[in-house]
mmCIF file of C-alpha atoms in Angstrom:
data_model
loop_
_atom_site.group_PDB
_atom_site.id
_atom_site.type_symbol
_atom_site.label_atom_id
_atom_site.label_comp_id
_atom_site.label_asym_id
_atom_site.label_seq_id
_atom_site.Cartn_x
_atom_site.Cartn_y
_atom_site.Cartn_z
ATOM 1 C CA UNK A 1 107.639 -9.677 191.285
ATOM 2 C CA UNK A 2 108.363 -12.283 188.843
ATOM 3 C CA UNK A 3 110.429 -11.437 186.227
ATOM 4 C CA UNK A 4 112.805 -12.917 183.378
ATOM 5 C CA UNK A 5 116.245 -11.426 182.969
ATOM 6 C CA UNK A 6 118.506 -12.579 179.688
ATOM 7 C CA UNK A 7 122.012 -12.398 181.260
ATOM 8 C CA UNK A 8 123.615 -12.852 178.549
ATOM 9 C CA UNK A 9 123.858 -14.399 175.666
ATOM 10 C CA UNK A 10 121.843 -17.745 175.949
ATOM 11 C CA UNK A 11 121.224 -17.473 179.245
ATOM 12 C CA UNK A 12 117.997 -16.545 180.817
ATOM 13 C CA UNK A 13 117.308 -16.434 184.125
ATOM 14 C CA UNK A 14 113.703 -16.641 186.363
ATOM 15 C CA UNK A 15 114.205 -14.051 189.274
ATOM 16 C CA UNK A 16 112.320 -11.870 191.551
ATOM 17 C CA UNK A 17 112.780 -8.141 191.483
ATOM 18 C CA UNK A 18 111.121 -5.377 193.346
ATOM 19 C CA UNK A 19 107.682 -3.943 192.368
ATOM 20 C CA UNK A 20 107.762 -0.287 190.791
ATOM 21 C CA UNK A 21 107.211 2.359 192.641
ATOM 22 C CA UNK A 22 103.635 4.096 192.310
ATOM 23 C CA UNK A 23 102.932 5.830 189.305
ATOM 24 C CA UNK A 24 103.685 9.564 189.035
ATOM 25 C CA UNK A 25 102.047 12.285 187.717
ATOM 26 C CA UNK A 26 100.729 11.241 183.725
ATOM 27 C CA UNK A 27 102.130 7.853 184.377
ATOM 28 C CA UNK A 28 100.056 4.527 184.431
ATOM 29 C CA UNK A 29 101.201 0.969 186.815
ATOM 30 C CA UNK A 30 100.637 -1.897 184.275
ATOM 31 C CA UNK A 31 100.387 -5.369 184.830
ATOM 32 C CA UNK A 32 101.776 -7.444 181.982
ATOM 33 C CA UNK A 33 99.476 -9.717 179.875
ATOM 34 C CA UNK A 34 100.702 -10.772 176.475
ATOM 35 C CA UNK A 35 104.391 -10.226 175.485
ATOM 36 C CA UNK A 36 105.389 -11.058 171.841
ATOM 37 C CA UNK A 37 108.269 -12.676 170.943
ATOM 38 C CA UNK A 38 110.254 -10.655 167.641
ATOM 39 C CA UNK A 39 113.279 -10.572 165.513
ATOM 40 C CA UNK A 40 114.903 -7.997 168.246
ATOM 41 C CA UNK A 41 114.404 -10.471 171.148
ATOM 42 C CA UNK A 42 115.941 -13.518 169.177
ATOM 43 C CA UNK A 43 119.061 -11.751 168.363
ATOM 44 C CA UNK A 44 119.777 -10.279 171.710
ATOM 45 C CA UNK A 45 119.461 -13.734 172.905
ATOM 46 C CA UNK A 46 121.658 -14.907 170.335
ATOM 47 C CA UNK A 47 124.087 -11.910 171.068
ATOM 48 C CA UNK A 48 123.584 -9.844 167.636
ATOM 49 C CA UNK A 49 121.715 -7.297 168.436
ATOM 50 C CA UNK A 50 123.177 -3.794 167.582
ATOM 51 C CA UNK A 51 122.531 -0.917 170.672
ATOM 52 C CA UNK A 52 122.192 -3.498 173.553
ATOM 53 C CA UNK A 53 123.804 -4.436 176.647
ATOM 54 C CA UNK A 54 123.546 -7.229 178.747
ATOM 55 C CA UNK A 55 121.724 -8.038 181.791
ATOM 56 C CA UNK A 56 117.961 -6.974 180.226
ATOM 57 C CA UNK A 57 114.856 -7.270 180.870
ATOM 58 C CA UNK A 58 113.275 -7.964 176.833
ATOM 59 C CA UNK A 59 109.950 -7.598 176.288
ATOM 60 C CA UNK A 60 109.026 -4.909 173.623
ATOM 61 C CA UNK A 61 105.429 -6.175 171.907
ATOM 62 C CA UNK A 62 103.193 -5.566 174.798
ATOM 63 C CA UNK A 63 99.642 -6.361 176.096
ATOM 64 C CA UNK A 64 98.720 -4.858 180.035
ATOM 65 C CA UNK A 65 96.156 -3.927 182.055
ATOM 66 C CA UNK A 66 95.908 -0.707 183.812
ATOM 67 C CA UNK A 67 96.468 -1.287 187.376
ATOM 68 C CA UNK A 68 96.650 2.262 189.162
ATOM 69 C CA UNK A 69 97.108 5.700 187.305
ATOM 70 C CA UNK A 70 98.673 8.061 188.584
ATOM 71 C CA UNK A 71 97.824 12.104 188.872
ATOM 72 C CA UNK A 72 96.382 14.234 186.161
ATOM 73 C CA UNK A 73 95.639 10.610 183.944
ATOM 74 C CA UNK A 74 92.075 10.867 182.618
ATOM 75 C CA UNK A 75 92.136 8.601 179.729
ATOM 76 C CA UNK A 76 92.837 5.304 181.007
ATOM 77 C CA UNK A 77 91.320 3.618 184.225
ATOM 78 C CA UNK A 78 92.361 0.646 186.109
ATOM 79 C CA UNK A 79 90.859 -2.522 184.612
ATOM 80 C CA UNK A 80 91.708 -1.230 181.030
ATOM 81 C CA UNK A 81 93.652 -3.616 178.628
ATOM 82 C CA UNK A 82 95.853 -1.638 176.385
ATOM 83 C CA UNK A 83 98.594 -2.250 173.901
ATOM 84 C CA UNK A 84 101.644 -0.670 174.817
ATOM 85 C CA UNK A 85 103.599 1.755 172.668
ATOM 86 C CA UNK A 86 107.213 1.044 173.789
ATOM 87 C CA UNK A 87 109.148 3.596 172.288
ATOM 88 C CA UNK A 88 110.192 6.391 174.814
ATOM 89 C CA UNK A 89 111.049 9.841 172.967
ATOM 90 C CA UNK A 90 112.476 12.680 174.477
ATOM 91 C CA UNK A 91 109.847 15.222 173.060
ATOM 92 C CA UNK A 92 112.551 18.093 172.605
ATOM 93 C CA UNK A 93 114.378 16.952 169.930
ATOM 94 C CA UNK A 94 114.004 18.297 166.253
ATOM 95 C CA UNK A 95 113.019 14.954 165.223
ATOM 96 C CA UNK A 96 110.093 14.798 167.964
ATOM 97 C CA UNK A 97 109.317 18.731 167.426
ATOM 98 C CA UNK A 98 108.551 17.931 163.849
ATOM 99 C CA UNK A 99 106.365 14.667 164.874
ATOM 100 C CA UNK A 100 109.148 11.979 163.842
ATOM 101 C CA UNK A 101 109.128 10.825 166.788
ATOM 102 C CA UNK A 102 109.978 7.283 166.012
ATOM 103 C CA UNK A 103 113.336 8.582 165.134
ATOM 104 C CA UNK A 104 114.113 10.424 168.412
ATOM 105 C CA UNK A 105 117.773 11.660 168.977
ATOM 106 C CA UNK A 106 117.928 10.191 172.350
ATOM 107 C CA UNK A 107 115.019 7.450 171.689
ATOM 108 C CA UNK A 108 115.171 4.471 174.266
ATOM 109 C CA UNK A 109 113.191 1.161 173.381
ATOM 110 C CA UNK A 110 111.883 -0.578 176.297
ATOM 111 C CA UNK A 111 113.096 -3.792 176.174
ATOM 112 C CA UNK A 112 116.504 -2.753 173.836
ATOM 113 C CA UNK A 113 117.746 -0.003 175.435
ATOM 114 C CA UNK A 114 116.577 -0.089 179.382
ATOM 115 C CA UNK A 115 114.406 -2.970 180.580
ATOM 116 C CA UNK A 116 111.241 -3.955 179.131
ATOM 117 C CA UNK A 117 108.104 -5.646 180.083
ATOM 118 C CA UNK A 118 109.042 -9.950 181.219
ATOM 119 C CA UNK A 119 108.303 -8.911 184.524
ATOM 120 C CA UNK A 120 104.864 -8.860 186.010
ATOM 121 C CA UNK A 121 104.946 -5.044 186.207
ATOM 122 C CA UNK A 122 105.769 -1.742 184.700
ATOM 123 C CA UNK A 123 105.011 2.075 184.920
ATOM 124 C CA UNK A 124 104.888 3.615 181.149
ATOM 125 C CA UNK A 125 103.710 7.253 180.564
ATOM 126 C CA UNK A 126 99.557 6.767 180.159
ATOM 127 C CA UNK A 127 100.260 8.346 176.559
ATOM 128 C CA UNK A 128 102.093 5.179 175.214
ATOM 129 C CA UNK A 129 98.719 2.932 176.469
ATOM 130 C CA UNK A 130 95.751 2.804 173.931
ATOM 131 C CA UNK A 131 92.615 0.864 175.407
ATOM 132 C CA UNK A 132 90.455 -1.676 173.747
ATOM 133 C CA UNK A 133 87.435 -3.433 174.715
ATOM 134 C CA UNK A 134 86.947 -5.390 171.811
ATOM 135 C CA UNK A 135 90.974 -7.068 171.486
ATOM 136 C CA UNK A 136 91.806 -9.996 173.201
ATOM 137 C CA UNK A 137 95.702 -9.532 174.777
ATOM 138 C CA UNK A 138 97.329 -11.730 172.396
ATOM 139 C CA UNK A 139 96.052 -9.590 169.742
ATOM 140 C CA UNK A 140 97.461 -6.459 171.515
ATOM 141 C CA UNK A 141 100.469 -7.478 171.766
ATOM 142 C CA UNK A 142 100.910 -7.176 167.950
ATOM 143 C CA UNK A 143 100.250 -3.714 167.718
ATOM 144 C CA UNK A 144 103.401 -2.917 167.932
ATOM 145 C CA UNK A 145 104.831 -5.650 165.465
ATOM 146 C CA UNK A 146 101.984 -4.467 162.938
ATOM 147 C CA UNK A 147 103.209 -0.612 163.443
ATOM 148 C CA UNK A 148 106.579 -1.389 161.648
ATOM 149 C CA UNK A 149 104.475 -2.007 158.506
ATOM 150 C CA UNK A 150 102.360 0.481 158.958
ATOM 151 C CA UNK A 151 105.057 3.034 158.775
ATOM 152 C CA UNK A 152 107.058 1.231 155.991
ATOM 153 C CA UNK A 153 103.860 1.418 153.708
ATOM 154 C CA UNK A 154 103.420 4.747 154.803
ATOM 155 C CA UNK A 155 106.850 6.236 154.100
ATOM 156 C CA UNK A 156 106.953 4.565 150.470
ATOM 157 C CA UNK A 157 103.253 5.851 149.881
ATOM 158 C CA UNK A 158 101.835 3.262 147.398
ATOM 159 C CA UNK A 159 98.941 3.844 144.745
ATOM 160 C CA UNK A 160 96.101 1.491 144.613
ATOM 161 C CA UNK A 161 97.209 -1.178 142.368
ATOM 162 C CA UNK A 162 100.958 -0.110 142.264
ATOM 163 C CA UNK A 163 103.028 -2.340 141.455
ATOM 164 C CA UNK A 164 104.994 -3.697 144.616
ATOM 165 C CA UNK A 165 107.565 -6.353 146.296
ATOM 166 C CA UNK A 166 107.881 -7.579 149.349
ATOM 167 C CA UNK A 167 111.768 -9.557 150.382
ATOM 168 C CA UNK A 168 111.137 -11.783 153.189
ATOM 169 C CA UNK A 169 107.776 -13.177 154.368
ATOM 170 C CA UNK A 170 108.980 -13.203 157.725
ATOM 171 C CA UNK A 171 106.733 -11.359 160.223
ATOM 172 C CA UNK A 172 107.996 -7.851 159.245
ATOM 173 C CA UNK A 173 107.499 -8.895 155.581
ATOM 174 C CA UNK A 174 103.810 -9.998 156.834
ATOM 175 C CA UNK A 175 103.446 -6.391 158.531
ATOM 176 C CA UNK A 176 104.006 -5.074 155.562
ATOM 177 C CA UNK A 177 102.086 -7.341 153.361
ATOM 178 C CA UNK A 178 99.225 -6.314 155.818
ATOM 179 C CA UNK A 179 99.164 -2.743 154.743
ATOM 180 C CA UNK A 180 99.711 -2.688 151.337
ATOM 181 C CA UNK A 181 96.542 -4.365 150.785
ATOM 182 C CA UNK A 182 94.963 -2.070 153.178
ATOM 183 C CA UNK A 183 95.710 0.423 150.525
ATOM 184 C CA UNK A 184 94.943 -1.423 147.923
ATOM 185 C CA UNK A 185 98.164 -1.763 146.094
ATOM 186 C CA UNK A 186 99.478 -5.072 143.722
ATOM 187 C CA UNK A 187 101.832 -7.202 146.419
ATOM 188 C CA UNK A 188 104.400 -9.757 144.870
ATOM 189 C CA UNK A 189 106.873 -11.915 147.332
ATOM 190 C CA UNK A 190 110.123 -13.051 147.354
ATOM 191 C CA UNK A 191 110.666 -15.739 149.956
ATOM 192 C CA UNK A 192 113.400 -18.479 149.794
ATOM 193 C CA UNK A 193 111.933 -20.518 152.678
ATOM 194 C CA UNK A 194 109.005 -23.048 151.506
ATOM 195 C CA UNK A 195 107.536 -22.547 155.113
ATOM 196 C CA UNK A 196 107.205 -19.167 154.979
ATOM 197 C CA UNK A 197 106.088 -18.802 151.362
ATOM 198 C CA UNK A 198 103.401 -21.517 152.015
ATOM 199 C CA UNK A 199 102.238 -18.991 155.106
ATOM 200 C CA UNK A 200 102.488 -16.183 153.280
ATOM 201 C CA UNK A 201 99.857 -17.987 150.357
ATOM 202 C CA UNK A 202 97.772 -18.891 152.968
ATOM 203 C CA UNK A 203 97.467 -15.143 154.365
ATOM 204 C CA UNK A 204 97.364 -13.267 151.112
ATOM 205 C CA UNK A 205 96.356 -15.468 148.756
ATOM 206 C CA UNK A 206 95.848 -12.561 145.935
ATOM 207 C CA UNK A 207 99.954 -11.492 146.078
ATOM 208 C CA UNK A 208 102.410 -13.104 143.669
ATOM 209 C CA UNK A 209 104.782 -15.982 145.269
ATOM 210 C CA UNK A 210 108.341 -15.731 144.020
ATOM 211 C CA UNK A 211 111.188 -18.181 145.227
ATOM 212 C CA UNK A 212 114.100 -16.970 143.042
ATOM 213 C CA UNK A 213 116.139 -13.691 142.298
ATOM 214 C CA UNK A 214 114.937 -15.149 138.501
ATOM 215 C CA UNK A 215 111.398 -15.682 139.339
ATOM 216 C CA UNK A 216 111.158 -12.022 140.077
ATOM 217 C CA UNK A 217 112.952 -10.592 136.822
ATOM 218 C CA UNK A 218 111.117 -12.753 134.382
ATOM 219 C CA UNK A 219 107.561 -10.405 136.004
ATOM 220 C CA UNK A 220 107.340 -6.652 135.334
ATOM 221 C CA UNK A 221 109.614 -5.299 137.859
ATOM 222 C CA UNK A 222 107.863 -3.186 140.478
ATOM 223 C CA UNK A 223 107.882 0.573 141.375
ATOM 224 C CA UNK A 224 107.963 -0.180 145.266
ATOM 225 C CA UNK A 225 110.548 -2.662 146.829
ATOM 226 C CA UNK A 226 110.877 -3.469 150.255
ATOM 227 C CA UNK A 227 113.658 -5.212 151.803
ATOM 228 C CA UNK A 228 112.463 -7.213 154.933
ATOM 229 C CA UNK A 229 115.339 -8.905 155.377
ATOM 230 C CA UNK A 230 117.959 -7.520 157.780
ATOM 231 C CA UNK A 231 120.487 -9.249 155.045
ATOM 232 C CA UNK A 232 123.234 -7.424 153.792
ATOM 233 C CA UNK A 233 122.902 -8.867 150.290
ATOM 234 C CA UNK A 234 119.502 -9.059 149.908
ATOM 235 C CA UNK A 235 119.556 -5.720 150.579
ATOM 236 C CA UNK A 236 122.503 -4.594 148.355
ATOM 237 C CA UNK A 237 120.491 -6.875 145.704
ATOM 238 C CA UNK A 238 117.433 -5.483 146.056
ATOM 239 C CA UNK A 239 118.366 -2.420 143.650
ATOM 240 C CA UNK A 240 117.846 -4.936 140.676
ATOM 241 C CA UNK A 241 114.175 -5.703 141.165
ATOM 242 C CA UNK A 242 113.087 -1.812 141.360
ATOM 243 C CA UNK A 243 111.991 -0.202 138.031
ATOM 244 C CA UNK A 244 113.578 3.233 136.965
ATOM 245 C CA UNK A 245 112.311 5.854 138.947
ATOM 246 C CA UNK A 246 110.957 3.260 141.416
ATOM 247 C CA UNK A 247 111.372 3.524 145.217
ATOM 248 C CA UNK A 248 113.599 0.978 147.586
ATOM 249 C CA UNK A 249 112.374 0.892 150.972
ATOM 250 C CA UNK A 250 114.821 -0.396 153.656
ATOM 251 C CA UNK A 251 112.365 -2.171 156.701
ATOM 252 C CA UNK A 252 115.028 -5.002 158.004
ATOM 253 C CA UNK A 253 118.350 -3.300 159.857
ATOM 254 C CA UNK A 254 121.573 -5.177 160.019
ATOM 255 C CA UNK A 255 125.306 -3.703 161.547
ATOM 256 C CA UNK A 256 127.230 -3.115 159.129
ATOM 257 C CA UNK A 257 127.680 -0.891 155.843
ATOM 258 C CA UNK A 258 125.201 -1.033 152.956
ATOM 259 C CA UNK A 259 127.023 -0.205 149.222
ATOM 260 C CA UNK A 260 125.747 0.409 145.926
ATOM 261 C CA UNK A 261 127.024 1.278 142.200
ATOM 262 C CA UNK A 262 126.390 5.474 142.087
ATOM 263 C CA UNK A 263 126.166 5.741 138.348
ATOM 264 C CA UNK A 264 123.150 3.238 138.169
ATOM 265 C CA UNK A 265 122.044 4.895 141.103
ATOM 266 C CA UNK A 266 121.585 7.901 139.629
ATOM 267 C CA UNK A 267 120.595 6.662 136.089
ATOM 268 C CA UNK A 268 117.777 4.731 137.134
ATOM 269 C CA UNK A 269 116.977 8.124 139.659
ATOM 270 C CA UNK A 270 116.004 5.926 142.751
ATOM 271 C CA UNK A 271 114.442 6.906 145.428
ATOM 272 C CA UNK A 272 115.843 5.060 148.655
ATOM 273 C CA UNK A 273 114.156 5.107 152.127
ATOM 274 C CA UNK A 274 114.888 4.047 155.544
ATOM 275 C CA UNK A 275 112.041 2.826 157.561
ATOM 276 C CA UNK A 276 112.491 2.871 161.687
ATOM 277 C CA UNK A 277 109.554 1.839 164.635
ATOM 278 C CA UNK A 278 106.357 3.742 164.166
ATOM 279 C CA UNK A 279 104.541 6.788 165.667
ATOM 280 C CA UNK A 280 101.760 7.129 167.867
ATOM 281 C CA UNK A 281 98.903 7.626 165.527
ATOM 282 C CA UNK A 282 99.794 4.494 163.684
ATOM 283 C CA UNK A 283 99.264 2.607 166.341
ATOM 284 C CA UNK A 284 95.674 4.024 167.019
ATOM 285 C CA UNK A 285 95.115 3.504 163.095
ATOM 286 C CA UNK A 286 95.974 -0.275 163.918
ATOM 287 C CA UNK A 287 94.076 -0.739 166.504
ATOM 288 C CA UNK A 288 90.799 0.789 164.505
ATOM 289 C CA UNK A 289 91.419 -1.108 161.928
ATOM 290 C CA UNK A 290 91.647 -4.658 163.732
ATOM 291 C CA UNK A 291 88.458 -3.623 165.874
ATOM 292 C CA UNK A 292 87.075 -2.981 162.687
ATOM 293 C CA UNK A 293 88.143 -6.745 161.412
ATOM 294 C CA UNK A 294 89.937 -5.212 158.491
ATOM 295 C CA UNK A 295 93.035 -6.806 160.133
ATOM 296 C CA UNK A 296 93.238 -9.630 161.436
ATOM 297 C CA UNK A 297 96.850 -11.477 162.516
ATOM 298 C CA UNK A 298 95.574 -14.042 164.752
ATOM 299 C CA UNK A 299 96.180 -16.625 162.705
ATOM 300 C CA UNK A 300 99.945 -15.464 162.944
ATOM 301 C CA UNK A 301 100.317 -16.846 166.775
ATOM 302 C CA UNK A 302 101.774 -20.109 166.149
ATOM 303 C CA UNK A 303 102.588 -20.672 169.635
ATOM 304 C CA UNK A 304 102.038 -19.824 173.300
ATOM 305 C CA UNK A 305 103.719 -20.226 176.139
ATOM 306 C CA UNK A 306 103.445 -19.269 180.431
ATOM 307 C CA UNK A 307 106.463 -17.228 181.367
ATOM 308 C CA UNK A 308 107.874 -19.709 183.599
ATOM 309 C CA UNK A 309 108.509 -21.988 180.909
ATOM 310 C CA UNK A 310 109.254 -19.191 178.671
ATOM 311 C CA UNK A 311 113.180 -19.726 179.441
ATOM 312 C CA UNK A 312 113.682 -23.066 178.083
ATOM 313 C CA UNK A 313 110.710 -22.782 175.378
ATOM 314 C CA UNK A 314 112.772 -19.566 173.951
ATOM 315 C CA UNK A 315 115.619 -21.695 171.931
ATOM 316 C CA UNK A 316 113.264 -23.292 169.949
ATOM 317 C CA UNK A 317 111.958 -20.148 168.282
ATOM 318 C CA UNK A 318 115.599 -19.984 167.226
ATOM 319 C CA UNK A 319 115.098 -22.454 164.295
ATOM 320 C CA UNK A 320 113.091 -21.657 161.422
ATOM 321 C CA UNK A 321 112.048 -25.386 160.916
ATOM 322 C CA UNK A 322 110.067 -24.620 163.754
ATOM 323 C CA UNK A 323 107.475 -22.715 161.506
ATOM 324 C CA UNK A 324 106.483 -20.790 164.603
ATOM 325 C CA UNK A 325 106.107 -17.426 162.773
ATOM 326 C CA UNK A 326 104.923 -15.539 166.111
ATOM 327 C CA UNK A 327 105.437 -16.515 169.834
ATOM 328 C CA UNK A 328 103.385 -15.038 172.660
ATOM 329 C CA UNK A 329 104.195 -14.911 176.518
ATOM 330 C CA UNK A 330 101.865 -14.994 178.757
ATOM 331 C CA UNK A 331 101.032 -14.032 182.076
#
C-alpha cells in the first residue's frame, strides 16, 4: 500500500509497504482520507521533536473510513467516515484508572511514537473512531487539532466573561481561541507575526489584538494566560501578564527546563497548569459541536495537497511567510 515514510530528517520517502493484517477482535481496518499537517509533524521533519525516532510513518490528525471491523465491533460499520483519536493508552495505569487518560504512563501517539496514518491503511481500536454523517474529511481531520484546546480551556476552567490571554495565534492558539468563546469568556491575543494576527482578527473578530509585551501591560492584565508558544521565553515571560491569584496555563511544549522567580511565585499565589492531548469525550464534544455549526475551522485549511506530492509540497509549510495556517493530505 502506498505509504510516506520521513527517514530522517528532511528526507521523505514514497514507498510501498504491506497491507495490515485483518482487524482483531474490537479493532476497526481504516482507510485513510484526510491527514492534517501540525506543529509535531514539522518538527520531526525538521529533527526537533522531543520522544521520536527516525524512520516514521507521521500522520497524527486523522480522517478514515471504516473498511472492515473486526469481532465484537457494533458501533461502527464499514462505509463510516470517522475522525480518529490517535492517542493509544494503556488502560491500567493510575492515570487511565482515574480517566486522565491523555496522560497515560506508557501513552504511545500514533504518528510520534510508532507509525501513524501516511499510508493508505491502518487498524486502530473501534473505540478511538467517532462517526459522522454530517463532516466532510477535511473537517475530521481537525478533531484532533481542536481537542488540544478543548482540554486547555477545560483544565484552566474560565468564567463567562473572564478575563483571558491567548500567546501565539498559531493553530494551537486558534484551538484555544475556539473554546474560550464557546464558554463565553473575554479573549485578548498576543501575536508578534502580522500574518497571524490579521488571521486571528478575521476569525474572532470580538478578542483584543496585541503585538507587544507593552501592548498587553498597558490593558487590565488577565486572570487566565495561556502560553501557545512552545518558546522558552515566552513562556518564562508569560508570568508577567497574569494578575495575582490568576492562572498560567502551559499548551505549547518545548525540551528543555522552564524557570521562574519563587518569591513572586508565591506572592502573587499562581496557579500554574500543564496542558497535554485530550480525552475521549472531548473529542465527541467537538464533533457535536461542529455538527451543530457552533464550530466551524474550515476556513483554517489554507492548503491541500494529494499524498504523492505531499513529499516535496511539505518544506514549504516550513516557512511562516507561507501563511498556510493548516495543511491537509489527502487521499
Amino acid at each position: 500500500m502506498k505509504t510516506v515514510v520521513l527517514e530522517e530528517p528532511g528526507r521523505f520517502q514514497l514507498t510501498d509497504t504491506p497491507a495490515p493484517d485483518a482487524p482483531g477482535p474490537g479493532e476497526v481496518l481504516l482507510g485513510i482520507r484526510s491527514i492534517g499537517i501540525c506543529g509535531t509533524d514539522l518538527h520531526a521533519f525538521r529533527g526537533r521533536q522531543p520522544f521520536f525516532q527516525y524512520p516514521r510513518i507521521l500522520g497524527h490528525e486523522l480522517a478514515a473510513e471504516v473498511l472492515a471491523t473486526g469481532p465484537g465491533v457494533a458501533e461502527v460499520r464499514p462505509g463510516d467516515i470517522c475522525a480518529v483519536n490517535p492517542y493509544l493508552e494503556c488502560g491500567g495505569c493510575g492515570a487511565c484508572l482515574r480517566g486522565r487518560t491523555n496522560c497515560c504512563e506508557k501513552l504511545k501517539v500514533i504518528g510520534v511514537h510508532i507509525d501513524g496514518g501516511m499510508r493508505e491503511m491502518i487498524v486502530m481500536p473501534a473505540s478511538h473512531v467517532y462517526p459522522s454523517a454530517k463532516l466532510t474529511p477535511a473537517q475530521l481531520s481537525l478533531v484532533e487539532t481542536l481537542g488540544i484546546g478543548c482540554h486547555a480551556v477545560g483544565r484552566a476552567a474560565p468564567s463567562p466573561g473572564e478575563q483571558t490571554l491567548v500567546i501565539g495565534a498559531g493553530p494551537i492558539g486558534l484551538t484555544v481561541l475556539e473554546f474560550l468563546r464557546v464558554e463565553g469568556a473575554a479573549a485578548s491575543v498576543l501575536e508578534i507575526s502580522p500574518q497571524r494576527r490579521a488571521f486571528a482578527a478575521k476569525m474572532f473578530p470580538e478578542a483584543a489584538l496585541h503585538e507587544s509585551a507593552e501592548s498587553v501591560l498597558a490593558a487590565p492584565l488577565p486572570t487566565i494566560v495561556f502560553d501557545c508558544t512552545g518558546n522558552k521565553d515566552s513562556m518564562m515571560g508569560a508570568f508577567r501578564f497574569l494578575a495575582n491569584g490568576g492562572k498560567l496555563v502551559y499548551v505549547g511544549l518545548f525540551v528543555g527546563d522552564v524557570t521562574f522567580h519563587d518569591p513572586e511565585f508565591h506572592r502573587r499565589e499562581v496557579t500554574l497548569l500543564s496542558s497535554r492531548n485530550a480525552v475521549s469525550a472531548e473529542h465527541r464534544r467537538i464533533l457535536a459541536l461542529m455538527e451543530e455549526g457552533r464550530i466551524e475551522i474550515t476556513p483554517w485549511v489554507s492548503d491541500r495537497v494529494a499524498i504523492d506530492a505531499m513529499p516535496a509540497r511539505f518544506p514549504a509549510w516550513l516557512d511562516p511567510a507561507a501563511g498556510v495556517v493548516k495543511a491537509v493530505v489527502e487521499f
